[in-house]
mmCIF file of C-alpha atoms in Angstrom:
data_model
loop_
_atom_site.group_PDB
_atom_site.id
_atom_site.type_symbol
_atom_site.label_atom_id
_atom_site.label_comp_id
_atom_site.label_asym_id
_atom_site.label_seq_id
_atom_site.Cartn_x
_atom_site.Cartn_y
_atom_site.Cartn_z
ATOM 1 C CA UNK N 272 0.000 0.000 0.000
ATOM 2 C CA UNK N 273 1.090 3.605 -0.752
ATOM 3 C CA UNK N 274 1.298 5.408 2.608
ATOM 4 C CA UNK N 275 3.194 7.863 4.352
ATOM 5 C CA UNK N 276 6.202 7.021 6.427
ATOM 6 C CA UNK N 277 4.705 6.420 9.939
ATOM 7 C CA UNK N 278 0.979 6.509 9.414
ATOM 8 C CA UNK N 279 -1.523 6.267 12.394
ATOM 9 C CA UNK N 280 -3.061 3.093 11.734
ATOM 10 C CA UNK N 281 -6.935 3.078 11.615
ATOM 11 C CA UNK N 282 -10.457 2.591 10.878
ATOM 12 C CA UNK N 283 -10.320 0.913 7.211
ATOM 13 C CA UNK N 284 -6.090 1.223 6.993
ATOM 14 C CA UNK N 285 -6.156 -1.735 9.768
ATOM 15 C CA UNK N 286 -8.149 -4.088 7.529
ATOM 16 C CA UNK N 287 -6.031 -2.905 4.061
ATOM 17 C CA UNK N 288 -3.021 -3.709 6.076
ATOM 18 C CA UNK N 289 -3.808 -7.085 7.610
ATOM 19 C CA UNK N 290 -5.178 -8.452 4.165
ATOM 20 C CA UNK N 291 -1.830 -7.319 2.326
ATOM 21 C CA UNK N 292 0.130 -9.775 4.457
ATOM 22 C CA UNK N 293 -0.113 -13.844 5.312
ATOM 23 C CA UNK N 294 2.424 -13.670 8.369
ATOM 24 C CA UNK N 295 2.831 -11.310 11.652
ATOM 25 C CA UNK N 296 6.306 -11.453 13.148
ATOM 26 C CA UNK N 297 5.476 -10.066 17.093
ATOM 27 C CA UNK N 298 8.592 -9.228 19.543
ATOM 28 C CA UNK N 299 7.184 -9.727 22.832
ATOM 29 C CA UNK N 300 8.269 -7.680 25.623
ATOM 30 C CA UNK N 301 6.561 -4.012 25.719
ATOM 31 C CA UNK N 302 4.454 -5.461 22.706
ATOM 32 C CA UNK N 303 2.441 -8.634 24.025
ATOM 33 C CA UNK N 304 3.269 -8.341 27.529
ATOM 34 C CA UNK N 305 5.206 -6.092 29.832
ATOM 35 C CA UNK N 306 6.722 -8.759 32.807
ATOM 36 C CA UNK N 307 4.255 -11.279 33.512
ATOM 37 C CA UNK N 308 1.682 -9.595 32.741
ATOM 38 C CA UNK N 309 -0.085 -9.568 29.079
ATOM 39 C CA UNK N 310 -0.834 -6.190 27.553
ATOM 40 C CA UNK N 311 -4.986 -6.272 27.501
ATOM 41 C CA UNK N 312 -6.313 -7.202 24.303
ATOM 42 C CA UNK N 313 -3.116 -8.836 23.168
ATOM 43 C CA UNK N 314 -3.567 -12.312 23.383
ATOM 44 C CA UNK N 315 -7.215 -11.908 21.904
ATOM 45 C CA UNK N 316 -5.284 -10.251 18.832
ATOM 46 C CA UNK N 317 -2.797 -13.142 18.507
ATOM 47 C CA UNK N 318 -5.435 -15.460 18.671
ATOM 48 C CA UNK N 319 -7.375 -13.764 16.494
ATOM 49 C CA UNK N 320 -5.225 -13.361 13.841
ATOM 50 C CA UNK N 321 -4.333 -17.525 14.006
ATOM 51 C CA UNK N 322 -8.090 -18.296 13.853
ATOM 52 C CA UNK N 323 -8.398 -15.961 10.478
ATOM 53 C CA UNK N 324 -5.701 -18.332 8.866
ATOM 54 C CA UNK N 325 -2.318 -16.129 9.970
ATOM 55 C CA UNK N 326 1.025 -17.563 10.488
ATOM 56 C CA UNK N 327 2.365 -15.967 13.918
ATOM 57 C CA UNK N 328 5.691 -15.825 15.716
ATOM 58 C CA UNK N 329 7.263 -14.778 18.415
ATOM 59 C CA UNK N 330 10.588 -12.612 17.710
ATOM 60 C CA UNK N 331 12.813 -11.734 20.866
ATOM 61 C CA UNK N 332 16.015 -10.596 21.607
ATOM 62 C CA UNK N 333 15.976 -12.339 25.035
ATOM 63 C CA UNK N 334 18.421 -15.397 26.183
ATOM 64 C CA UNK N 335 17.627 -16.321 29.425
ATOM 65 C CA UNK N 336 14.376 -18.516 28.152
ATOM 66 C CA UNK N 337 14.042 -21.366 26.001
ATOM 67 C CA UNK N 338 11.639 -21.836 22.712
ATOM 68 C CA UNK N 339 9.933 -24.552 25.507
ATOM 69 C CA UNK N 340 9.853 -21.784 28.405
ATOM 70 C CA UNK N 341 8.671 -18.779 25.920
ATOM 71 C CA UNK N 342 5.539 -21.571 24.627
ATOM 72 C CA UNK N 343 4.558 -22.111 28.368
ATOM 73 C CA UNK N 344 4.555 -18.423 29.335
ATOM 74 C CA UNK N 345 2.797 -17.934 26.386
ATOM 75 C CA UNK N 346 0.025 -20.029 26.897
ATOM 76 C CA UNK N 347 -0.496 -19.241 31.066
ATOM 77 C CA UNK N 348 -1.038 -15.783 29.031
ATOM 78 C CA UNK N 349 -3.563 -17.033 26.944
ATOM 79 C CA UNK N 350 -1.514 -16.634 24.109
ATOM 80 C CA UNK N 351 -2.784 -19.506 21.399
ATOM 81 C CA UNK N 352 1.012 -20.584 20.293
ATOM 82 C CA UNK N 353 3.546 -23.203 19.439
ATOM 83 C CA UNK N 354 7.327 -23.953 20.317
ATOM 84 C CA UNK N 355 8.418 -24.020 16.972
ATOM 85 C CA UNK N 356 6.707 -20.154 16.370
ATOM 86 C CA UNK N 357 8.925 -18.953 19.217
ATOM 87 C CA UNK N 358 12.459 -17.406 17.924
ATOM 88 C CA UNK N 359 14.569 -16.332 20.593
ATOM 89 C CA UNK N 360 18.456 -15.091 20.402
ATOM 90 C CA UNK N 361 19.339 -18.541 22.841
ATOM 91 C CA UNK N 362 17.814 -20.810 20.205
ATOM 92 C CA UNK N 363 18.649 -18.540 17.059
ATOM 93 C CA UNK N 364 22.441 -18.649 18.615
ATOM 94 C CA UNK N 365 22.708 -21.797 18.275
ATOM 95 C CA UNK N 366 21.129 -22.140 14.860
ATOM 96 C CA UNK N 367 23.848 -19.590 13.700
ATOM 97 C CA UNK N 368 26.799 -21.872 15.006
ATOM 98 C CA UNK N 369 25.022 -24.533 13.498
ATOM 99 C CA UNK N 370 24.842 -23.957 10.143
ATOM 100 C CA UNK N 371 26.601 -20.635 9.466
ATOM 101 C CA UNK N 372 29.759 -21.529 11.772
ATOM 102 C CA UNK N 373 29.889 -24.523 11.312
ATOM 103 C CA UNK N 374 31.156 -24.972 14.435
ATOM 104 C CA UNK N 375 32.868 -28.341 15.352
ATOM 105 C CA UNK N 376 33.639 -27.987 18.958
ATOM 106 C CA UNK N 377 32.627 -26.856 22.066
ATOM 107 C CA UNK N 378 31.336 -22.891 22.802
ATOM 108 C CA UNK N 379 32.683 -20.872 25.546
ATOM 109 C CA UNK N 380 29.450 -19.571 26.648
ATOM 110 C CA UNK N 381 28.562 -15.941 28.695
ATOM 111 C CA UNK N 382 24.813 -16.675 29.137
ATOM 112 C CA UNK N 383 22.176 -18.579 30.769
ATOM 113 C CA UNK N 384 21.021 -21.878 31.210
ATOM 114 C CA UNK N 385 18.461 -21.622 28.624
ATOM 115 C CA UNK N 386 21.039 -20.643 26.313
ATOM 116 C CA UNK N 387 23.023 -23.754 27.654
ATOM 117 C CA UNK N 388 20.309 -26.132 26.797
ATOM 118 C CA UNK N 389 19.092 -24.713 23.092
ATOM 119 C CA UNK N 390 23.175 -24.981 22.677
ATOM 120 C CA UNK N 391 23.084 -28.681 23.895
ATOM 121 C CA UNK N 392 19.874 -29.959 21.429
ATOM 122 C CA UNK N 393 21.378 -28.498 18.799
ATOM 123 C CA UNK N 394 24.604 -31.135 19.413
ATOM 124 C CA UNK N 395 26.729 -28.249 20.682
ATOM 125 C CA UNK N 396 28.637 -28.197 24.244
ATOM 126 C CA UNK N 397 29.180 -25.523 26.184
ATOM 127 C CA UNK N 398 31.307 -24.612 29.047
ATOM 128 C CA UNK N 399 31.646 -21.400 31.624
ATOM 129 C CA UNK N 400 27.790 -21.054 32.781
ATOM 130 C CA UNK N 401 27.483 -19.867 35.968
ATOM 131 C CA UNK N 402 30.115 -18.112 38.698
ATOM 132 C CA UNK N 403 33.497 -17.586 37.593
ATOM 133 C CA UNK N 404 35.687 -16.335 40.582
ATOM 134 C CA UNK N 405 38.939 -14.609 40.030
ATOM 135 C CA UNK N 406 42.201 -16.014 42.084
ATOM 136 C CA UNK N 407 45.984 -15.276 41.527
ATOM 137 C CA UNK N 408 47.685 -11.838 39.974
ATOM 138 C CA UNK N 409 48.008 -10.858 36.455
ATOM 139 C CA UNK N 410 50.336 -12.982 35.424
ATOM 140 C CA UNK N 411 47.592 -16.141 36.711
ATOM 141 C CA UNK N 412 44.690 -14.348 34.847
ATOM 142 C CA UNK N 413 46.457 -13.777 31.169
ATOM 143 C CA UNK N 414 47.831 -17.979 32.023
ATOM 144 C CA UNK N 415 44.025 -19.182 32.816
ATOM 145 C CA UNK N 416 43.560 -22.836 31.881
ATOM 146 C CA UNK N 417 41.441 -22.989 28.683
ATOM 147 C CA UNK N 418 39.529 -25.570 27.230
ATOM 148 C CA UNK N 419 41.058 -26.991 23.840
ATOM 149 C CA UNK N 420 37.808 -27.660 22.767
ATOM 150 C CA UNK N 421 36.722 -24.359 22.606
ATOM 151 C CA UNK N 422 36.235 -23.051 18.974
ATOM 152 C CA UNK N 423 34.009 -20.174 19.382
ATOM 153 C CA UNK N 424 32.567 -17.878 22.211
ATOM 154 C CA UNK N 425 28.999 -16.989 22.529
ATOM 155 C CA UNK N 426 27.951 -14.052 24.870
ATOM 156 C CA UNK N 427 24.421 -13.479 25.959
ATOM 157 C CA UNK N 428 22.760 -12.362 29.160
ATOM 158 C CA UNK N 429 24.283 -13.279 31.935
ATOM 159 C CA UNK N 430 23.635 -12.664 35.528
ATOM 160 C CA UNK N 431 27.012 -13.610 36.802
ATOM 161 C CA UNK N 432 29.305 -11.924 34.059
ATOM 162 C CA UNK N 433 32.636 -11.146 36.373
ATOM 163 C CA UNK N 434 36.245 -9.939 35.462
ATOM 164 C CA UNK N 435 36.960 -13.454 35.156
ATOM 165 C CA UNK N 436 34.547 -13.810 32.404
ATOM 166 C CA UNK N 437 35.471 -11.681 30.705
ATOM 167 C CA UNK N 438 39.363 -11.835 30.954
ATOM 168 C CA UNK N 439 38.747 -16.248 30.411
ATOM 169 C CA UNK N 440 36.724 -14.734 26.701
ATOM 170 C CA UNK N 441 39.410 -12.775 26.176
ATOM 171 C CA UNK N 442 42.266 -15.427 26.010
ATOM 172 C CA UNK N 443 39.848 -17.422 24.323
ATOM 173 C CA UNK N 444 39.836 -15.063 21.587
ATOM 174 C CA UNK N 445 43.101 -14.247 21.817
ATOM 175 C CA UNK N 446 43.336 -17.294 18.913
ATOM 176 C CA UNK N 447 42.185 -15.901 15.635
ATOM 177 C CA UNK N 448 40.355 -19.445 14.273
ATOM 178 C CA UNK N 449 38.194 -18.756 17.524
ATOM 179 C CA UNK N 450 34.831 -17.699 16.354
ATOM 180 C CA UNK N 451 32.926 -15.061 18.148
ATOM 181 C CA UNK N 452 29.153 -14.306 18.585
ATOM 182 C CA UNK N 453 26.935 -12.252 20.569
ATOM 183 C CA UNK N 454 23.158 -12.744 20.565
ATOM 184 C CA UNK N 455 21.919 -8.540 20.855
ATOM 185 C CA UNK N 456 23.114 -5.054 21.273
ATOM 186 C CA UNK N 457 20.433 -4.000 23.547
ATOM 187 C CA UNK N 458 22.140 -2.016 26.129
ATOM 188 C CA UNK N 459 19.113 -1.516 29.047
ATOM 189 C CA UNK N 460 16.528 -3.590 29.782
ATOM 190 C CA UNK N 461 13.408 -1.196 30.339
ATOM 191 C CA UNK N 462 11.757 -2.113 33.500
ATOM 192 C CA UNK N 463 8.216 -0.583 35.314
ATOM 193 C CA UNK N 464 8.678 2.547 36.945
ATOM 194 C CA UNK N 465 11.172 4.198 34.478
ATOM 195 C CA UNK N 466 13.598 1.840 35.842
ATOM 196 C CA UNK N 467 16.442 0.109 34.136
ATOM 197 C CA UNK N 468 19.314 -2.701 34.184
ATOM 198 C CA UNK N 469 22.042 -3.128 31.845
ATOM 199 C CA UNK N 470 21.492 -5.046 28.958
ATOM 200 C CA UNK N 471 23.000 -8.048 27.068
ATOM 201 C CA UNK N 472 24.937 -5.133 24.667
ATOM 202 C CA UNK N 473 27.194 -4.027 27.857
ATOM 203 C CA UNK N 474 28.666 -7.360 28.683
ATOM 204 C CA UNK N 475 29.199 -7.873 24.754
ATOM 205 C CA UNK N 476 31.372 -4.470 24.318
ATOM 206 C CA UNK N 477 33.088 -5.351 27.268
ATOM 207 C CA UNK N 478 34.368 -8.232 25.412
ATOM 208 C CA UNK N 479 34.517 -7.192 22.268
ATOM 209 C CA UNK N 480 36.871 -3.990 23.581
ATOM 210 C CA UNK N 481 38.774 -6.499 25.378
ATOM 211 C CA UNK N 482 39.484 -9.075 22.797
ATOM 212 C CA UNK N 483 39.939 -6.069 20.163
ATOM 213 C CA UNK N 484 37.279 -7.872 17.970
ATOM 214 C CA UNK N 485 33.892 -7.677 16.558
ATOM 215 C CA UNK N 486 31.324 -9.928 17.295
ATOM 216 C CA UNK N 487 28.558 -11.308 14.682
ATOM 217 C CA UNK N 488 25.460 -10.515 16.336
ATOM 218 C CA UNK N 489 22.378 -12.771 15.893
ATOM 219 C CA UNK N 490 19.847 -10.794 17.560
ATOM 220 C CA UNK N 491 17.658 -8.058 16.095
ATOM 221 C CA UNK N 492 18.491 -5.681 13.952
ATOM 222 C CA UNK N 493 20.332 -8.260 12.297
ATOM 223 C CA UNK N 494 19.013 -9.528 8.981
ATOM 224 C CA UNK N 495 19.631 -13.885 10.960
ATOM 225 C CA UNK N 496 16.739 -13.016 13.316
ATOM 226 C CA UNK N 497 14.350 -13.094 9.728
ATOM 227 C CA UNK N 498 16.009 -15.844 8.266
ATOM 228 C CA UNK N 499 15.993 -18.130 11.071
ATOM 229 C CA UNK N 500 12.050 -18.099 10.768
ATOM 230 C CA UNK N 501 12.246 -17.823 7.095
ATOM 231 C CA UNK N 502 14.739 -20.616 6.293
ATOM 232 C CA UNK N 503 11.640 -22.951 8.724
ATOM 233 C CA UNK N 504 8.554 -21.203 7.325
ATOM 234 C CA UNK N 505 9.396 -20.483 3.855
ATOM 235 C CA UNK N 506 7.990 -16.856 4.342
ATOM 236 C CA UNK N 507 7.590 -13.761 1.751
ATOM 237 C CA UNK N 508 9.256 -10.605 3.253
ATOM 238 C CA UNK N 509 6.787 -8.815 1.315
ATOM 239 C CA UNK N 510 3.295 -10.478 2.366
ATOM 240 C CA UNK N 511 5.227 -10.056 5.948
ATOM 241 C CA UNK N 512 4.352 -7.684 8.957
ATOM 242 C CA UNK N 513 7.187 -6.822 11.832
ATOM 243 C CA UNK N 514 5.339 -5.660 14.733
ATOM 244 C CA UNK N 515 8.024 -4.055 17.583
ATOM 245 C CA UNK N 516 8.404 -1.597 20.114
ATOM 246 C CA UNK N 517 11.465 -0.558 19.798
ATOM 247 C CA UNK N 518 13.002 1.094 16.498
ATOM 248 C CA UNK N 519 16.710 0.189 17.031
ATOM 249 C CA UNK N 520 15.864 -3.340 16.947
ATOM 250 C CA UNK N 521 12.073 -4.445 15.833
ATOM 251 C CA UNK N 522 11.830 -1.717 13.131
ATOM 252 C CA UNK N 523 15.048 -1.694 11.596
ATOM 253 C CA UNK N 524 14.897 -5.260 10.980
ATOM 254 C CA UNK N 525 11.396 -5.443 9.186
ATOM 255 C CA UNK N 526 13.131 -2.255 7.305
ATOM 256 C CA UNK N 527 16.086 -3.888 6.294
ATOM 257 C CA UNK N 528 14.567 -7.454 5.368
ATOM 258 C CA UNK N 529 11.820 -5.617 3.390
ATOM 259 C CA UNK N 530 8.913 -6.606 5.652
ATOM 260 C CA UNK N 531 5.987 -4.122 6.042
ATOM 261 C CA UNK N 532 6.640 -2.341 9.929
ATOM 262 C CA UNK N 533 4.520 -1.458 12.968
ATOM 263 C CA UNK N 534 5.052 0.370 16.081
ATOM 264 C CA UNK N 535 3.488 -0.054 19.516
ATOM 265 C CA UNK N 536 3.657 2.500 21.690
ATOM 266 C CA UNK N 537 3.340 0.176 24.482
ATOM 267 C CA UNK N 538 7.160 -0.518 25.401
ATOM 268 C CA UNK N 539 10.209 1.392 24.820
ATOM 269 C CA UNK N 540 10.087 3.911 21.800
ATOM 270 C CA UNK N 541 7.715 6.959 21.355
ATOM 271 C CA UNK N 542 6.704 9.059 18.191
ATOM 272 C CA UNK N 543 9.030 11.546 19.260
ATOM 273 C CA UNK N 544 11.828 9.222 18.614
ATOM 274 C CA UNK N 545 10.257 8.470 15.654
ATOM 275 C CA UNK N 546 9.903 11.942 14.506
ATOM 276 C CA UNK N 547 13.954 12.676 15.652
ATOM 277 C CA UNK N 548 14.793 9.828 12.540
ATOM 278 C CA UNK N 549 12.568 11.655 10.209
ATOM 279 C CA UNK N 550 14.276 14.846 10.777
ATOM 280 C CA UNK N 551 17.680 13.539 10.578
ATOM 281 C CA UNK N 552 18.515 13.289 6.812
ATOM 282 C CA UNK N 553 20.863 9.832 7.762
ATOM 283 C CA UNK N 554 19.557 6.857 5.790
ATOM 284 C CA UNK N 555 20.508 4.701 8.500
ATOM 285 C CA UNK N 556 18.168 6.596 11.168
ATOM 286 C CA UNK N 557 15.339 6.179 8.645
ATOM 287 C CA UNK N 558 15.538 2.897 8.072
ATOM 288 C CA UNK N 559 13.976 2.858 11.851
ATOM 289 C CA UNK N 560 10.817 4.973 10.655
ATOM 290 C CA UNK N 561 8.006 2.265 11.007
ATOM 291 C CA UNK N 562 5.261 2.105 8.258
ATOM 292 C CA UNK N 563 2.698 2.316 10.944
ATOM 293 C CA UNK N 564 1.760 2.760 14.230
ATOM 294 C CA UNK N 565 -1.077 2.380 17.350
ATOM 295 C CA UNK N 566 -0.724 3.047 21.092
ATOM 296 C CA UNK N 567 -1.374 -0.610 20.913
ATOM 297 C CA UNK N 568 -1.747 -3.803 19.431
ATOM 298 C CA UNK N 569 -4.840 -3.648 21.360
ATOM 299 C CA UNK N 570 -6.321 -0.859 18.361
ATOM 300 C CA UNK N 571 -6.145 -3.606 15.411
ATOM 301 C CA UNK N 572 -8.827 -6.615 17.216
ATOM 302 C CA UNK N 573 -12.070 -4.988 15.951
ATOM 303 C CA UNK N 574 -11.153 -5.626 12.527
ATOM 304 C CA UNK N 575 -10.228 -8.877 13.086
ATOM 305 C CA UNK N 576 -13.379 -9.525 15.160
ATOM 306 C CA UNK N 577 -15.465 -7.906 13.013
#
């Protein structure tokens, strides 16, 4: 459809825009719920959608659950929705050492348990989840004993990221042929309250400045996130919807990939934002414009109800 950049979606524009497209890629966090709680109307809207012959799925930059975790929290929601629709960075990490590494060996991993097990069913092995105390002087820490296994680190979220962490991924790394990934770039985790808590992006450019390397990132904005469910689903970008909260990440994706783009205004970015990339002139800041937006998902259930 021919529309301006950022249109308020409504009235008859909901219906135009929900019959140009056959699948709705949903993050989840400040779009379908907020916590533990489900934003009203969501789950109705998912459901919805599913019922009127929709393909749906779940697109998160989170580690710290499983595709199995993410499906049960999703239906105690009253979300209608499968494991295999759920794509988060843990199990889209190890999909990308699968089959774009290549990786024959074990990971060293700076993450969560989740991200240990989606690691593990995909035949991969990792080591270094959980504490990691520091002992000795300098000359101990750059001497660390080090797995020979080890053929690529992974960093993620991870609650007990430590000095020791990060100095054990850096003499990992210190070998060239050792392959390095990070699963996101989001630096604060938006809580309730206008509260905050560093992000999975932190730890990762603490490494990365460390090691004196780049990491391939998996997680959203990054083209893999859209691919992973592409490469299962066989999907058209173009007959595809991205529906996000946050432009960095959500919007820029569905931009870059070529999928049709809607904002929430339930989470983490605001029109204002929105209106700050317009103004800018950079391509790269309007590439986070969405096509579309509503307060909330909330806005688009009477047309599918009606």
């Amino acid at each position: 459809m021919a529309v301006s950049k950022c249109a308020r979606l409504s009235g008859a524009s909901i219906g135009d825009l929900l019959d140009s497209v056959d699948s709705v890629l949903f993050d989840c966090d400040g779009v379908i719920w907020r916590g533990d709680q489900a934003i009203p109307g969501a789950p109705e809207v998912i459901n919805s959608l599913k019922k009127g012959g929709k393909r749906v799925f779940f697109v998160t930059n989170n580690s710290t659950k499983t595709r199995k975790m993410y499906a049960d929290k999703l239906g105690k929601l009253g979300f209608n929705a499968r494991e295999d629709e759920v794509f988060g960075t843990a199990y889209c990490s190890a999909v990308y050492l699968k089959t774009v590494c290549k990786l024959d060996g074990k990971v060293y991993l700076i993450g969560s348990n989740a991200m240990r097990q989606e690691l593990e069913t995909m035949g991969i092995q990792a080591v270094g989840v959980g504490p990691d105390h520091i002992s000795g002087v300098q000359n101990d820490w750059a001497n660390v004993p080090l797995d020979p296994e080890v053929k690529a680190v992974l960093v993620g979220f991870d609650e007990h990221f430590s000095y020791a962490k990060l100095n054990r991924a850096l003499q990992y790394l210190c070998n060239p042929e050792c392959q390095f990934v990070g699963t996101n770039t989001d630096t604060r985790l938006p809580l309730e309250g206008d509260k905050a808590v560093p992000g999975t992006g932190c730890l990762l450019k603490a490494v990365e400045t460390a090691a004196q390397r780049q990491a391939q990132v998996v997680g959203k904005p990054s083209s893999f996130m859209f691919k992973c469910v592409a490469s299962q689903f066989v999907l058209d970008p173009n007959k595809c919807l991205m529906v996000g909260d946050r432009l960095d990440t959500d919007i820029m994706l569905g931009s870059s990939c070529g999928l049709k783009t809607l904002l929430t205004l339930t989470g983490v970015s605001t029109i204002a934002d929105v209106e700050a990339h317009q103004r800018s002139g950079c391509p790269i800041r309007q590439e986070m414009v969405p096509d579309y937006y509503v307060d909330s998902i909330a806005e688009i259930l009477p047309a599918l109800q009606g």
